[in-house]
mmCIF file with all atom_site columns, C-alpha atoms in Angstrom:
data_model
loop_
_atom_site.group_PDB
_atom_site.id
_atom_site.type_symbol
_atom_site.label_atom_id
_atom_site.label_alt_id
_atom_site.label_comp_id
_atom_site.label_asym_id
_atom_site.label_entity_id
_atom_site.label_seq_id
_atom_site.pdbx_PDB_ins_code
_atom_site.Cartn_x
_atom_site.Cartn_y
_atom_site.Cartn_z
_atom_site.occupancy
_atom_site.B_iso_or_equiv
_atom_site.pdbx_formal_charge
_atom_site.auth_seq_id
_atom_site.auth_comp_id
_atom_site.auth_asym_id
_atom_site.auth_atom_id
_atom_site.pdbx_PDB_model_num
ATOM 1   C CA . UNK A 1 1   ? -6.829  -13.821 45.551 1.00 39.00 ? 178 UNK A CA 1
ATOM 2   C CA . UNK A 1 2   ? -3.975  -12.813 43.230 1.00 42.00 ? 179 UNK A CA 1
ATOM 3   C CA . UNK A 1 3   ? -2.953  -16.375 42.350 1.00 41.00 ? 180 UNK A CA 1
ATOM 4   C CA . UNK A 1 4   ? -6.453  -17.085 40.954 1.00 68.00 ? 181 UNK A CA 1
ATOM 5   C CA . UNK A 1 5   ? -6.491  -14.007 38.739 1.00 84.00 ? 182 UNK A CA 1
ATOM 6   C CA . UNK A 1 6   ? -5.128  -13.690 35.191 1.00 92.00 ? 183 UNK A CA 1
ATOM 7   C CA . UNK A 1 7   ? -1.412  -13.111 34.779 1.00 93.00 ? 184 UNK A CA 1
ATOM 8   C CA . UNK A 1 8   ? -0.222  -9.805  33.320 1.00 96.00 ? 185 UNK A CA 1
ATOM 9   C CA . UNK A 1 9   ? 3.291   -8.462  32.796 1.00 96.00 ? 186 UNK A CA 1
ATOM 10  C CA . UNK A 1 10  ? 4.255   -4.957  33.851 1.00 97.00 ? 187 UNK A CA 1
ATOM 11  C CA . UNK A 1 11  ? 3.746   -2.474  31.028 1.00 97.00 ? 188 UNK A CA 1
ATOM 12  C CA . UNK A 1 12  ? 1.308   -4.584  29.027 1.00 98.00 ? 189 UNK A CA 1
ATOM 13  C CA . UNK A 1 13  ? -1.796  -3.034  27.465 1.00 98.00 ? 190 UNK A CA 1
ATOM 14  C CA . UNK A 1 14  ? -4.825  -5.208  28.200 1.00 98.00 ? 191 UNK A CA 1
ATOM 15  C CA . UNK A 1 15  ? -8.325  -4.720  26.871 1.00 98.00 ? 192 UNK A CA 1
ATOM 16  C CA . UNK A 1 16  ? -11.243 -5.489  29.177 1.00 98.00 ? 193 UNK A CA 1
ATOM 17  C CA . UNK A 1 17  ? -14.529 -6.616  27.641 1.00 97.00 ? 194 UNK A CA 1
ATOM 18  C CA . UNK A 1 18  ? -17.224 -6.904  30.272 1.00 95.00 ? 195 UNK A CA 1
ATOM 19  C CA . UNK A 1 19  ? -20.711 -8.317  30.020 1.00 91.00 ? 196 UNK A CA 1
ATOM 20  C CA . UNK A 1 20  ? -23.163 -11.017 30.961 1.00 90.00 ? 197 UNK A CA 1
ATOM 21  C CA . UNK A 1 21  ? -22.108 -13.184 27.980 1.00 93.00 ? 198 UNK A CA 1
ATOM 22  C CA . UNK A 1 22  ? -25.536 -14.807 28.176 1.00 90.00 ? 199 UNK A CA 1
ATOM 23  C CA . UNK A 1 23  ? -24.515 -16.460 25.909 1.00 89.00 ? 200 UNK A CA 1
ATOM 24  C CA . UNK A 1 24  ? -21.138 -15.560 24.403 1.00 93.00 ? 201 UNK A CA 1
ATOM 25  C CA . UNK A 1 25  ? -21.307 -15.599 20.592 1.00 92.00 ? 202 UNK A CA 1
ATOM 26  C CA . UNK A 1 26  ? -19.469 -14.830 17.369 1.00 89.00 ? 203 UNK A CA 1
ATOM 27  C CA . UNK A 1 27  ? -20.157 -11.098 17.725 1.00 87.00 ? 204 UNK A CA 1
ATOM 28  C CA . UNK A 1 28  ? -18.143 -10.997 20.965 1.00 92.00 ? 205 UNK A CA 1
ATOM 29  C CA . UNK A 1 29  ? -15.346 -12.935 19.267 1.00 94.00 ? 206 UNK A CA 1
ATOM 30  C CA . UNK A 1 30  ? -15.358 -10.587 16.291 1.00 90.00 ? 207 UNK A CA 1
ATOM 31  C CA . UNK A 1 31  ? -15.110 -7.321  18.250 1.00 91.00 ? 208 UNK A CA 1
ATOM 32  C CA . UNK A 1 32  ? -12.412 -8.873  20.461 1.00 95.00 ? 209 UNK A CA 1
ATOM 33  C CA . UNK A 1 33  ? -10.236 -9.733  17.475 1.00 95.00 ? 210 UNK A CA 1
ATOM 34  C CA . UNK A 1 34  ? -10.827 -6.306  15.963 1.00 94.00 ? 211 UNK A CA 1
ATOM 35  C CA . UNK A 1 35  ? -9.893  -4.640  19.274 1.00 96.00 ? 212 UNK A CA 1
ATOM 36  C CA . UNK A 1 36  ? -6.673  -6.665  19.595 1.00 97.00 ? 213 UNK A CA 1
ATOM 37  C CA . UNK A 1 37  ? -5.575  -5.482  16.176 1.00 96.00 ? 214 UNK A CA 1
ATOM 38  C CA . UNK A 1 38  ? -6.859  -1.911  15.975 1.00 97.00 ? 215 UNK A CA 1
ATOM 39  C CA . UNK A 1 39  ? -6.016  -0.853  19.557 1.00 98.00 ? 216 UNK A CA 1
ATOM 40  C CA . UNK A 1 40  ? -2.657  -2.667  19.549 1.00 98.00 ? 217 UNK A CA 1
ATOM 41  C CA . UNK A 1 41  ? -3.517  -4.667  22.684 1.00 98.00 ? 218 UNK A CA 1
ATOM 42  C CA . UNK A 1 42  ? -1.231  -7.287  24.184 1.00 98.00 ? 219 UNK A CA 1
ATOM 43  C CA . UNK A 1 43  ? -4.190  -9.258  25.521 1.00 98.00 ? 220 UNK A CA 1
ATOM 44  C CA . UNK A 1 44  ? -7.941  -9.067  26.080 1.00 98.00 ? 221 UNK A CA 1
ATOM 45  C CA . UNK A 1 45  ? -9.710  -10.308 29.195 1.00 98.00 ? 222 UNK A CA 1
ATOM 46  C CA . UNK A 1 46  ? -13.397 -11.125 29.033 1.00 97.00 ? 223 UNK A CA 1
ATOM 47  C CA . UNK A 1 47  ? -14.984 -10.142 32.353 1.00 96.00 ? 224 UNK A CA 1
ATOM 48  C CA . UNK A 1 48  ? -17.986 -12.437 32.713 1.00 94.00 ? 225 UNK A CA 1
ATOM 49  C CA . UNK A 1 49  ? -20.177 -10.558 35.188 1.00 90.00 ? 226 UNK A CA 1
ATOM 50  C CA . UNK A 1 50  ? -22.267 -12.094 37.973 1.00 86.00 ? 227 UNK A CA 1
ATOM 51  C CA . UNK A 1 51  ? -25.173 -10.030 36.587 1.00 74.00 ? 228 UNK A CA 1
ATOM 52  C CA . UNK A 1 52  ? -25.968 -6.819  34.736 1.00 66.00 ? 229 UNK A CA 1
ATOM 53  C CA . UNK A 1 53  ? -27.370 -4.159  37.133 1.00 66.00 ? 230 UNK A CA 1
ATOM 54  C CA . UNK A 1 54  ? -29.316 -2.620  34.228 1.00 63.00 ? 231 UNK A CA 1
ATOM 55  C CA . UNK A 1 55  ? -31.204 -5.848  33.474 1.00 67.00 ? 232 UNK A CA 1
ATOM 56  C CA . UNK A 1 56  ? -34.182 -7.007  35.525 1.00 66.00 ? 233 UNK A CA 1
ATOM 57  C CA . UNK A 1 57  ? -33.811 -10.723 34.805 1.00 70.00 ? 234 UNK A CA 1
ATOM 58  C CA . UNK A 1 58  ? -30.649 -12.464 35.954 1.00 74.00 ? 235 UNK A CA 1
ATOM 59  C CA . UNK A 1 59  ? -28.425 -14.382 33.520 1.00 84.00 ? 236 UNK A CA 1
ATOM 60  C CA . UNK A 1 60  ? -27.693 -18.099 33.349 1.00 88.00 ? 237 UNK A CA 1
ATOM 61  C CA . UNK A 1 61  ? -25.488 -19.637 36.048 1.00 90.00 ? 238 UNK A CA 1
ATOM 62  C CA . UNK A 1 62  ? -21.913 -18.308 35.996 1.00 90.00 ? 239 UNK A CA 1
ATOM 63  C CA . UNK A 1 63  ? -20.230 -21.669 35.361 1.00 91.00 ? 240 UNK A CA 1
ATOM 64  C CA . UNK A 1 64  ? -22.409 -22.290 32.330 1.00 92.00 ? 241 UNK A CA 1
ATOM 65  C CA . UNK A 1 65  ? -21.651 -18.867 30.862 1.00 94.00 ? 242 UNK A CA 1
ATOM 66  C CA . UNK A 1 66  ? -17.905 -19.222 31.533 1.00 93.00 ? 243 UNK A CA 1
ATOM 67  C CA . UNK A 1 67  ? -17.834 -22.629 29.817 1.00 94.00 ? 244 UNK A CA 1
ATOM 68  C CA . UNK A 1 68  ? -19.687 -21.300 26.769 1.00 94.00 ? 245 UNK A CA 1
ATOM 69  C CA . UNK A 1 69  ? -17.378 -18.261 26.588 1.00 96.00 ? 246 UNK A CA 1
ATOM 70  C CA . UNK A 1 70  ? -14.274 -20.457 26.629 1.00 95.00 ? 247 UNK A CA 1
ATOM 71  C CA . UNK A 1 71  ? -15.812 -22.648 23.961 1.00 95.00 ? 248 UNK A CA 1
ATOM 72  C CA . UNK A 1 72  ? -16.459 -19.813 21.500 1.00 95.00 ? 249 UNK A CA 1
ATOM 73  C CA . UNK A 1 73  ? -13.378 -17.665 22.302 1.00 95.00 ? 250 UNK A CA 1
ATOM 74  C CA . UNK A 1 74  ? -10.355 -19.832 21.581 1.00 91.00 ? 251 UNK A CA 1
ATOM 75  C CA . UNK A 1 75  ? -7.442  -17.427 21.133 1.00 94.00 ? 252 UNK A CA 1
ATOM 76  C CA . UNK A 1 76  ? -3.958  -17.446 22.708 1.00 96.00 ? 253 UNK A CA 1
ATOM 77  C CA . UNK A 1 77  ? -4.177  -13.765 23.704 1.00 97.00 ? 254 UNK A CA 1
ATOM 78  C CA . UNK A 1 78  ? -7.709  -13.802 25.125 1.00 97.00 ? 255 UNK A CA 1
ATOM 79  C CA . UNK A 1 79  ? -8.610  -14.991 28.617 1.00 96.00 ? 256 UNK A CA 1
ATOM 80  C CA . UNK A 1 80  ? -12.115 -15.590 29.988 1.00 96.00 ? 257 UNK A CA 1
ATOM 81  C CA . UNK A 1 81  ? -12.261 -14.474 33.622 1.00 95.00 ? 258 UNK A CA 1
ATOM 82  C CA . UNK A 1 82  ? -14.635 -14.103 36.579 1.00 93.00 ? 259 UNK A CA 1
ATOM 83  C CA . UNK A 1 83  ? -12.791 -11.143 38.117 1.00 92.00 ? 260 UNK A CA 1
ATOM 84  C CA . UNK A 1 84  ? -15.977 -9.365  39.201 1.00 91.00 ? 261 UNK A CA 1
ATOM 85  C CA . UNK A 1 85  ? -17.103 -12.392 41.194 1.00 90.00 ? 262 UNK A CA 1
ATOM 86  C CA . UNK A 1 86  ? -13.659 -12.628 42.821 1.00 90.00 ? 263 UNK A CA 1
ATOM 87  C CA . UNK A 1 87  ? -13.380 -8.925  43.657 1.00 91.00 ? 264 UNK A CA 1
ATOM 88  C CA . UNK A 1 88  ? -17.006 -8.704  44.790 1.00 91.00 ? 265 UNK A CA 1
ATOM 89  C CA . UNK A 1 89  ? -17.719 -5.740  42.504 1.00 91.00 ? 266 UNK A CA 1
ATOM 90  C CA . UNK A 1 90  ? -20.875 -5.364  40.465 1.00 87.00 ? 267 UNK A CA 1
ATOM 91  C CA . UNK A 1 91  ? -20.462 -2.007  38.756 1.00 92.00 ? 268 UNK A CA 1
ATOM 92  C CA . UNK A 1 92  ? -17.822 -1.296  36.117 1.00 94.00 ? 269 UNK A CA 1
ATOM 93  C CA . UNK A 1 93  ? -16.309 1.740   37.878 1.00 97.00 ? 270 UNK A CA 1
ATOM 94  C CA . UNK A 1 94  ? -15.681 -0.301  41.041 1.00 96.00 ? 271 UNK A CA 1
ATOM 95  C CA . UNK A 1 95  ? -14.366 -3.241  39.019 1.00 96.00 ? 272 UNK A CA 1
ATOM 96  C CA . UNK A 1 96  ? -11.849 -1.027  37.229 1.00 97.00 ? 273 UNK A CA 1
ATOM 97  C CA . UNK A 1 97  ? -10.711 0.488   40.517 1.00 97.00 ? 274 UNK A CA 1
ATOM 98  C CA . UNK A 1 98  ? -10.165 -2.998  41.971 1.00 96.00 ? 275 UNK A CA 1
ATOM 99  C CA . UNK A 1 99  ? -8.286  -4.198  38.881 1.00 97.00 ? 276 UNK A CA 1
ATOM 100 C CA . UNK A 1 100 ? -5.963  -1.186  38.896 1.00 97.00 ? 277 UNK A CA 1
ATOM 101 C CA . UNK A 1 101 ? -5.078  -1.900  42.535 1.00 96.00 ? 278 UNK A CA 1
ATOM 102 C CA . UNK A 1 102 ? -4.307  -5.534  41.680 1.00 95.00 ? 279 UNK A CA 1
ATOM 103 C CA . UNK A 1 103 ? -2.255  -4.618  38.591 1.00 97.00 ? 280 UNK A CA 1
ATOM 104 C CA . UNK A 1 104 ? -0.747  -1.156  39.236 1.00 97.00 ? 281 UNK A CA 1
ATOM 105 C CA . UNK A 1 105 ? 1.846   -1.433  36.448 1.00 97.00 ? 282 UNK A CA 1
ATOM 106 C CA . UNK A 1 106 ? -0.500  -2.569  33.669 1.00 98.00 ? 283 UNK A CA 1
ATOM 107 C CA . UNK A 1 107 ? -2.336  -0.324  31.184 1.00 98.00 ? 284 UNK A CA 1
ATOM 108 C CA . UNK A 1 108 ? -6.033  -1.166  30.795 1.00 98.00 ? 285 UNK A CA 1
ATOM 109 C CA . UNK A 1 109 ? -8.485  -0.218  28.050 1.00 98.00 ? 286 UNK A CA 1
ATOM 110 C CA . UNK A 1 110 ? -12.224 -0.635  28.594 1.00 98.00 ? 287 UNK A CA 1
ATOM 111 C CA . UNK A 1 111 ? -13.810 -2.103  25.459 1.00 97.00 ? 288 UNK A CA 1
ATOM 112 C CA . UNK A 1 112 ? -17.448 -1.757  24.476 1.00 94.00 ? 289 UNK A CA 1
ATOM 113 C CA . UNK A 1 113 ? -19.707 -2.061  21.478 1.00 89.00 ? 290 UNK A CA 1
ATOM 114 C CA . UNK A 1 114 ? -21.249 1.137   20.137 1.00 90.00 ? 291 UNK A CA 1
ATOM 115 C CA . UNK A 1 115 ? -24.625 0.004   21.507 1.00 87.00 ? 292 UNK A CA 1
ATOM 116 C CA . UNK A 1 116 ? -23.207 0.351   25.031 1.00 90.00 ? 293 UNK A CA 1
ATOM 117 C CA . UNK A 1 117 ? -21.826 3.833   24.371 1.00 93.00 ? 294 UNK A CA 1
ATOM 118 C CA . UNK A 1 118 ? -25.341 4.948   23.418 1.00 92.00 ? 295 UNK A CA 1
ATOM 119 C CA . UNK A 1 119 ? -26.564 4.161   26.955 1.00 94.00 ? 296 UNK A CA 1
ATOM 120 C CA . UNK A 1 120 ? -23.291 4.694   28.801 1.00 96.00 ? 297 UNK A CA 1
ATOM 121 C CA . UNK A 1 121 ? -24.678 7.700   30.697 1.00 96.00 ? 298 UNK A CA 1
ATOM 122 C CA . UNK A 1 122 ? -26.970 5.272   32.574 1.00 95.00 ? 299 UNK A CA 1
ATOM 123 C CA . UNK A 1 123 ? -23.989 3.439   34.071 1.00 96.00 ? 300 UNK A CA 1
ATOM 124 C CA . UNK A 1 124 ? -22.989 4.186   37.640 1.00 95.00 ? 301 UNK A CA 1
ATOM 125 C CA . UNK A 1 125 ? -20.065 6.663   37.794 1.00 97.00 ? 302 UNK A CA 1
ATOM 126 C CA . UNK A 1 126 ? -19.744 6.679   34.014 1.00 98.00 ? 303 UNK A CA 1
ATOM 127 C CA . UNK A 1 127 ? -17.894 9.985   34.031 1.00 98.00 ? 304 UNK A CA 1
ATOM 128 C CA . UNK A 1 128 ? -15.349 8.521   36.435 1.00 97.00 ? 305 UNK A CA 1
ATOM 129 C CA . UNK A 1 129 ? -14.798 5.601   34.050 1.00 98.00 ? 306 UNK A CA 1
ATOM 130 C CA . UNK A 1 130 ? -14.119 8.004   31.182 1.00 98.00 ? 307 UNK A CA 1
ATOM 131 C CA . UNK A 1 131 ? -11.817 10.140  33.338 1.00 98.00 ? 308 UNK A CA 1
ATOM 132 C CA . UNK A 1 132 ? -9.658  7.241   34.530 1.00 98.00 ? 309 UNK A CA 1
ATOM 133 C CA . UNK A 1 133 ? -9.675  4.571   31.800 1.00 98.00 ? 310 UNK A CA 1
ATOM 134 C CA . UNK A 1 134 ? -9.081  4.768   28.035 1.00 98.00 ? 311 UNK A CA 1
ATOM 135 C CA . UNK A 1 135 ? -12.249 3.522   26.299 1.00 98.00 ? 312 UNK A CA 1
ATOM 136 C CA . UNK A 1 136 ? -12.272 1.694   22.966 1.00 98.00 ? 313 UNK A CA 1
ATOM 137 C CA . UNK A 1 137 ? -15.631 1.678   21.171 1.00 96.00 ? 314 UNK A CA 1
ATOM 138 C CA . UNK A 1 138 ? -16.276 -0.802  18.358 1.00 92.00 ? 315 UNK A CA 1
ATOM 139 C CA . UNK A 1 139 ? -19.046 -0.251  15.810 1.00 88.00 ? 316 UNK A CA 1
ATOM 140 C CA . UNK A 1 140 ? -22.105 -2.504  16.110 1.00 76.00 ? 317 UNK A CA 1
ATOM 141 C CA . UNK A 1 141 ? -24.940 -2.882  13.566 1.00 71.00 ? 318 UNK A CA 1
ATOM 142 C CA . UNK A 1 142 ? -27.471 -0.048  13.639 1.00 68.00 ? 319 UNK A CA 1
ATOM 143 C CA . UNK A 1 143 ? -25.955 1.850   16.567 1.00 68.00 ? 320 UNK A CA 1
ATOM 144 C CA . UNK A 1 144 ? -23.316 4.155   15.085 1.00 70.00 ? 321 UNK A CA 1
ATOM 145 C CA . UNK A 1 145 ? -25.547 7.239   14.936 1.00 79.00 ? 322 UNK A CA 1
ATOM 146 C CA . UNK A 1 146 ? -26.931 6.765   18.449 1.00 84.00 ? 323 UNK A CA 1
ATOM 147 C CA . UNK A 1 147 ? -23.424 6.194   19.822 1.00 88.00 ? 324 UNK A CA 1
ATOM 148 C CA . UNK A 1 148 ? -21.946 9.270   18.165 1.00 87.00 ? 325 UNK A CA 1
ATOM 149 C CA . UNK A 1 149 ? -24.809 11.442  19.402 1.00 91.00 ? 326 UNK A CA 1
ATOM 150 C CA . UNK A 1 150 ? -24.856 9.954   22.900 1.00 95.00 ? 327 UNK A CA 1
ATOM 151 C CA . UNK A 1 151 ? -24.418 11.988  26.068 1.00 96.00 ? 328 UNK A CA 1
ATOM 152 C CA . UNK A 1 152 ? -21.041 10.323  26.718 1.00 97.00 ? 329 UNK A CA 1
ATOM 153 C CA . UNK A 1 153 ? -19.750 11.107  23.215 1.00 96.00 ? 330 UNK A CA 1
ATOM 154 C CA . UNK A 1 154 ? -20.919 14.711  23.458 1.00 97.00 ? 331 UNK A CA 1
ATOM 155 C CA . UNK A 1 155 ? -19.589 15.236  26.997 1.00 97.00 ? 332 UNK A CA 1
ATOM 156 C CA . UNK A 1 156 ? -16.157 13.877  26.112 1.00 98.00 ? 333 UNK A CA 1
ATOM 157 C CA . UNK A 1 157 ? -15.911 15.094  22.514 1.00 97.00 ? 334 UNK A CA 1
ATOM 158 C CA . UNK A 1 158 ? -12.682 16.908  23.441 1.00 97.00 ? 335 UNK A CA 1
ATOM 159 C CA . UNK A 1 159 ? -11.098 13.595  24.488 1.00 98.00 ? 336 UNK A CA 1
ATOM 160 C CA . UNK A 1 160 ? -11.826 11.625  21.316 1.00 98.00 ? 337 UNK A CA 1
ATOM 161 C CA . UNK A 1 161 ? -8.808  10.056  19.617 1.00 98.00 ? 338 UNK A CA 1
ATOM 162 C CA . UNK A 1 162 ? -9.047  9.859   15.792 1.00 97.00 ? 339 UNK A CA 1
ATOM 163 C CA . UNK A 1 163 ? -9.619  6.304   14.569 1.00 96.00 ? 340 UNK A CA 1
ATOM 164 C CA . UNK A 1 164 ? -6.432  6.502   12.500 1.00 97.00 ? 341 UNK A CA 1
ATOM 165 C CA . UNK A 1 165 ? -4.530  6.815   15.817 1.00 98.00 ? 342 UNK A CA 1
ATOM 166 C CA . UNK A 1 166 ? -6.397  3.944   17.522 1.00 98.00 ? 343 UNK A CA 1
ATOM 167 C CA . UNK A 1 167 ? -3.172  2.025   18.207 1.00 98.00 ? 344 UNK A CA 1
ATOM 168 C CA . UNK A 1 168 ? -2.126  4.755   20.658 1.00 98.00 ? 345 UNK A CA 1
ATOM 169 C CA . UNK A 1 169 ? -5.229  4.460   22.863 1.00 98.00 ? 346 UNK A CA 1
ATOM 170 C CA . UNK A 1 170 ? -3.823  2.182   25.568 1.00 97.00 ? 347 UNK A CA 1
ATOM 171 C CA . UNK A 1 171 ? -0.916  4.502   26.351 1.00 97.00 ? 348 UNK A CA 1
ATOM 172 C CA . UNK A 1 172 ? -2.791  7.796   26.037 1.00 97.00 ? 349 UNK A CA 1
ATOM 173 C CA . UNK A 1 173 ? -3.508  10.166  28.916 1.00 97.00 ? 350 UNK A CA 1
ATOM 174 C CA . UNK A 1 174 ? -7.071  9.995   30.173 1.00 98.00 ? 351 UNK A CA 1
ATOM 175 C CA . UNK A 1 175 ? -9.726  10.984  29.446 1.00 98.00 ? 352 UNK A CA 1
ATOM 176 C CA . UNK A 1 176 ? -9.339  9.407   26.033 1.00 98.00 ? 353 UNK A CA 1
ATOM 177 C CA . UNK A 1 177 ? -11.650 7.313   23.893 1.00 98.00 ? 354 UNK A CA 1
ATOM 178 C CA . UNK A 1 178 ? -11.678 6.082   20.331 1.00 98.00 ? 355 UNK A CA 1
ATOM 179 C CA . UNK A 1 179 ? -14.450 4.886   18.012 1.00 95.00 ? 356 UNK A CA 1
ATOM 180 C CA . UNK A 1 180 ? -13.493 2.424   15.285 1.00 94.00 ? 357 UNK A CA 1
ATOM 181 C CA . UNK A 1 181 ? -15.533 1.278   12.311 1.00 90.00 ? 358 UNK A CA 1
ATOM 182 C CA . UNK A 1 182 ? -15.017 -2.396  11.536 1.00 85.00 ? 359 UNK A CA 1
ATOM 183 C CA . UNK A 1 183 ? -16.722 -5.081  9.445  1.00 73.00 ? 360 UNK A CA 1
ATOM 184 C CA . UNK A 1 184 ? -19.716 -5.995  11.611 1.00 61.00 ? 361 UNK A CA 1
ATOM 185 C CA . UNK A 1 185 ? -21.336 -9.142  12.935 1.00 65.00 ? 362 UNK A CA 1
ATOM 186 C CA . UNK A 1 186 ? -25.062 -8.978  13.702 1.00 64.00 ? 363 UNK A CA 1
ATOM 187 C CA . UNK A 1 187 ? -24.987 -11.838 16.234 1.00 64.00 ? 364 UNK A CA 1
ATOM 188 C CA . UNK A 1 188 ? -26.784 -11.005 19.487 1.00 69.00 ? 365 UNK A CA 1
ATOM 189 C CA . UNK A 1 189 ? -27.358 -12.823 22.783 1.00 63.00 ? 366 UNK A CA 1
ATOM 190 C CA . UNK A 1 190 ? -30.994 -11.670 22.819 1.00 65.00 ? 367 UNK A CA 1
ATOM 191 C CA . UNK A 1 191 ? -31.669 -13.222 19.415 1.00 72.00 ? 368 UNK A CA 1
ATOM 192 C CA . UNK A 1 192 ? -29.897 -16.453 20.290 1.00 67.00 ? 369 UNK A CA 1
ATOM 193 C CA . UNK A 1 193 ? -32.100 -16.814 23.403 1.00 66.00 ? 370 UNK A CA 1
ATOM 194 C CA . UNK A 1 194 ? -35.245 -15.876 21.460 1.00 68.00 ? 371 UNK A CA 1
ATOM 195 C CA . UNK A 1 195 ? -34.537 -18.566 18.866 1.00 67.00 ? 372 UNK A CA 1
ATOM 196 C CA . UNK A 1 196 ? -34.072 -21.201 21.557 1.00 68.00 ? 373 UNK A CA 1
ATOM 197 C CA . UNK A 1 197 ? -30.313 -21.513 21.086 1.00 64.00 ? 374 UNK A CA 1
ATOM 198 C CA . UNK A 1 198 ? -29.596 -20.846 24.775 1.00 60.00 ? 375 UNK A CA 1
ATOM 199 C CA . UNK A 1 199 ? -31.521 -21.371 27.971 1.00 70.00 ? 376 UNK A CA 1
ATOM 200 C CA . UNK A 1 200 ? -30.838 -19.885 31.403 1.00 72.00 ? 377 UNK A CA 1
ATOM 201 C CA . UNK A 1 201 ? -31.734 -23.091 33.250 1.00 66.00 ? 378 UNK A CA 1
#
C-alpha cells in the first residue's frame, strides 16, 4: 500500500484537507493556498473521500472527482489523493489514525473551513480528533460567528492558538487549533451543482 501513497519526508508539516470535492472548485484552491502560507505547511494533501457519512446522497464517481480536483488544483506543493479509499476508512478520526501509522515521523494538521467547525460536534470521535491532531480553521463566508460559537470552539477554547501565531500550529502540542481570517471566496460545490455546472452521472 505504501508505494501508492503520497511521499512525505520525516519532519515535514503536511496539511490535510478532506472532503467529497463534488466538485472541487476555486474556494478549495483558495483556502489551500491560504493554509500553506499562514500555517507554514510544507505540503497539503487533498483527501478525496469515497463519501461523506453526514450526507444522504452519494457523490459523483471517485475517478471523476479526482480528475476534476487535479484540474483545478495545480500547485507543486499540493497533492490530490484517495487515501481514504486505500486505507478503507470512512470517518476522519479513523483516517487520521491510519495516516499517522503510515507516516509516524510526519506532523499533520487537519484543515477545515469555518463552516465545518460549526458542525464539527456531529463528526464521529470529534473530541479525539481535537485531542490528537492540530486543527487549522479557515474563515468561510457567513460562518465566522457560528464557528466561533460552536460546541467544538467552546469545548476547546483553552487550546486555541492566536491567529498571529498560526505558523506554529503544525509543531504545537495537542490539543491545539487556530482560526485564521483570510480574504474569502464564496464558491460552493452545492451552488455549482445547482447551476448545472457539475453532474454526478
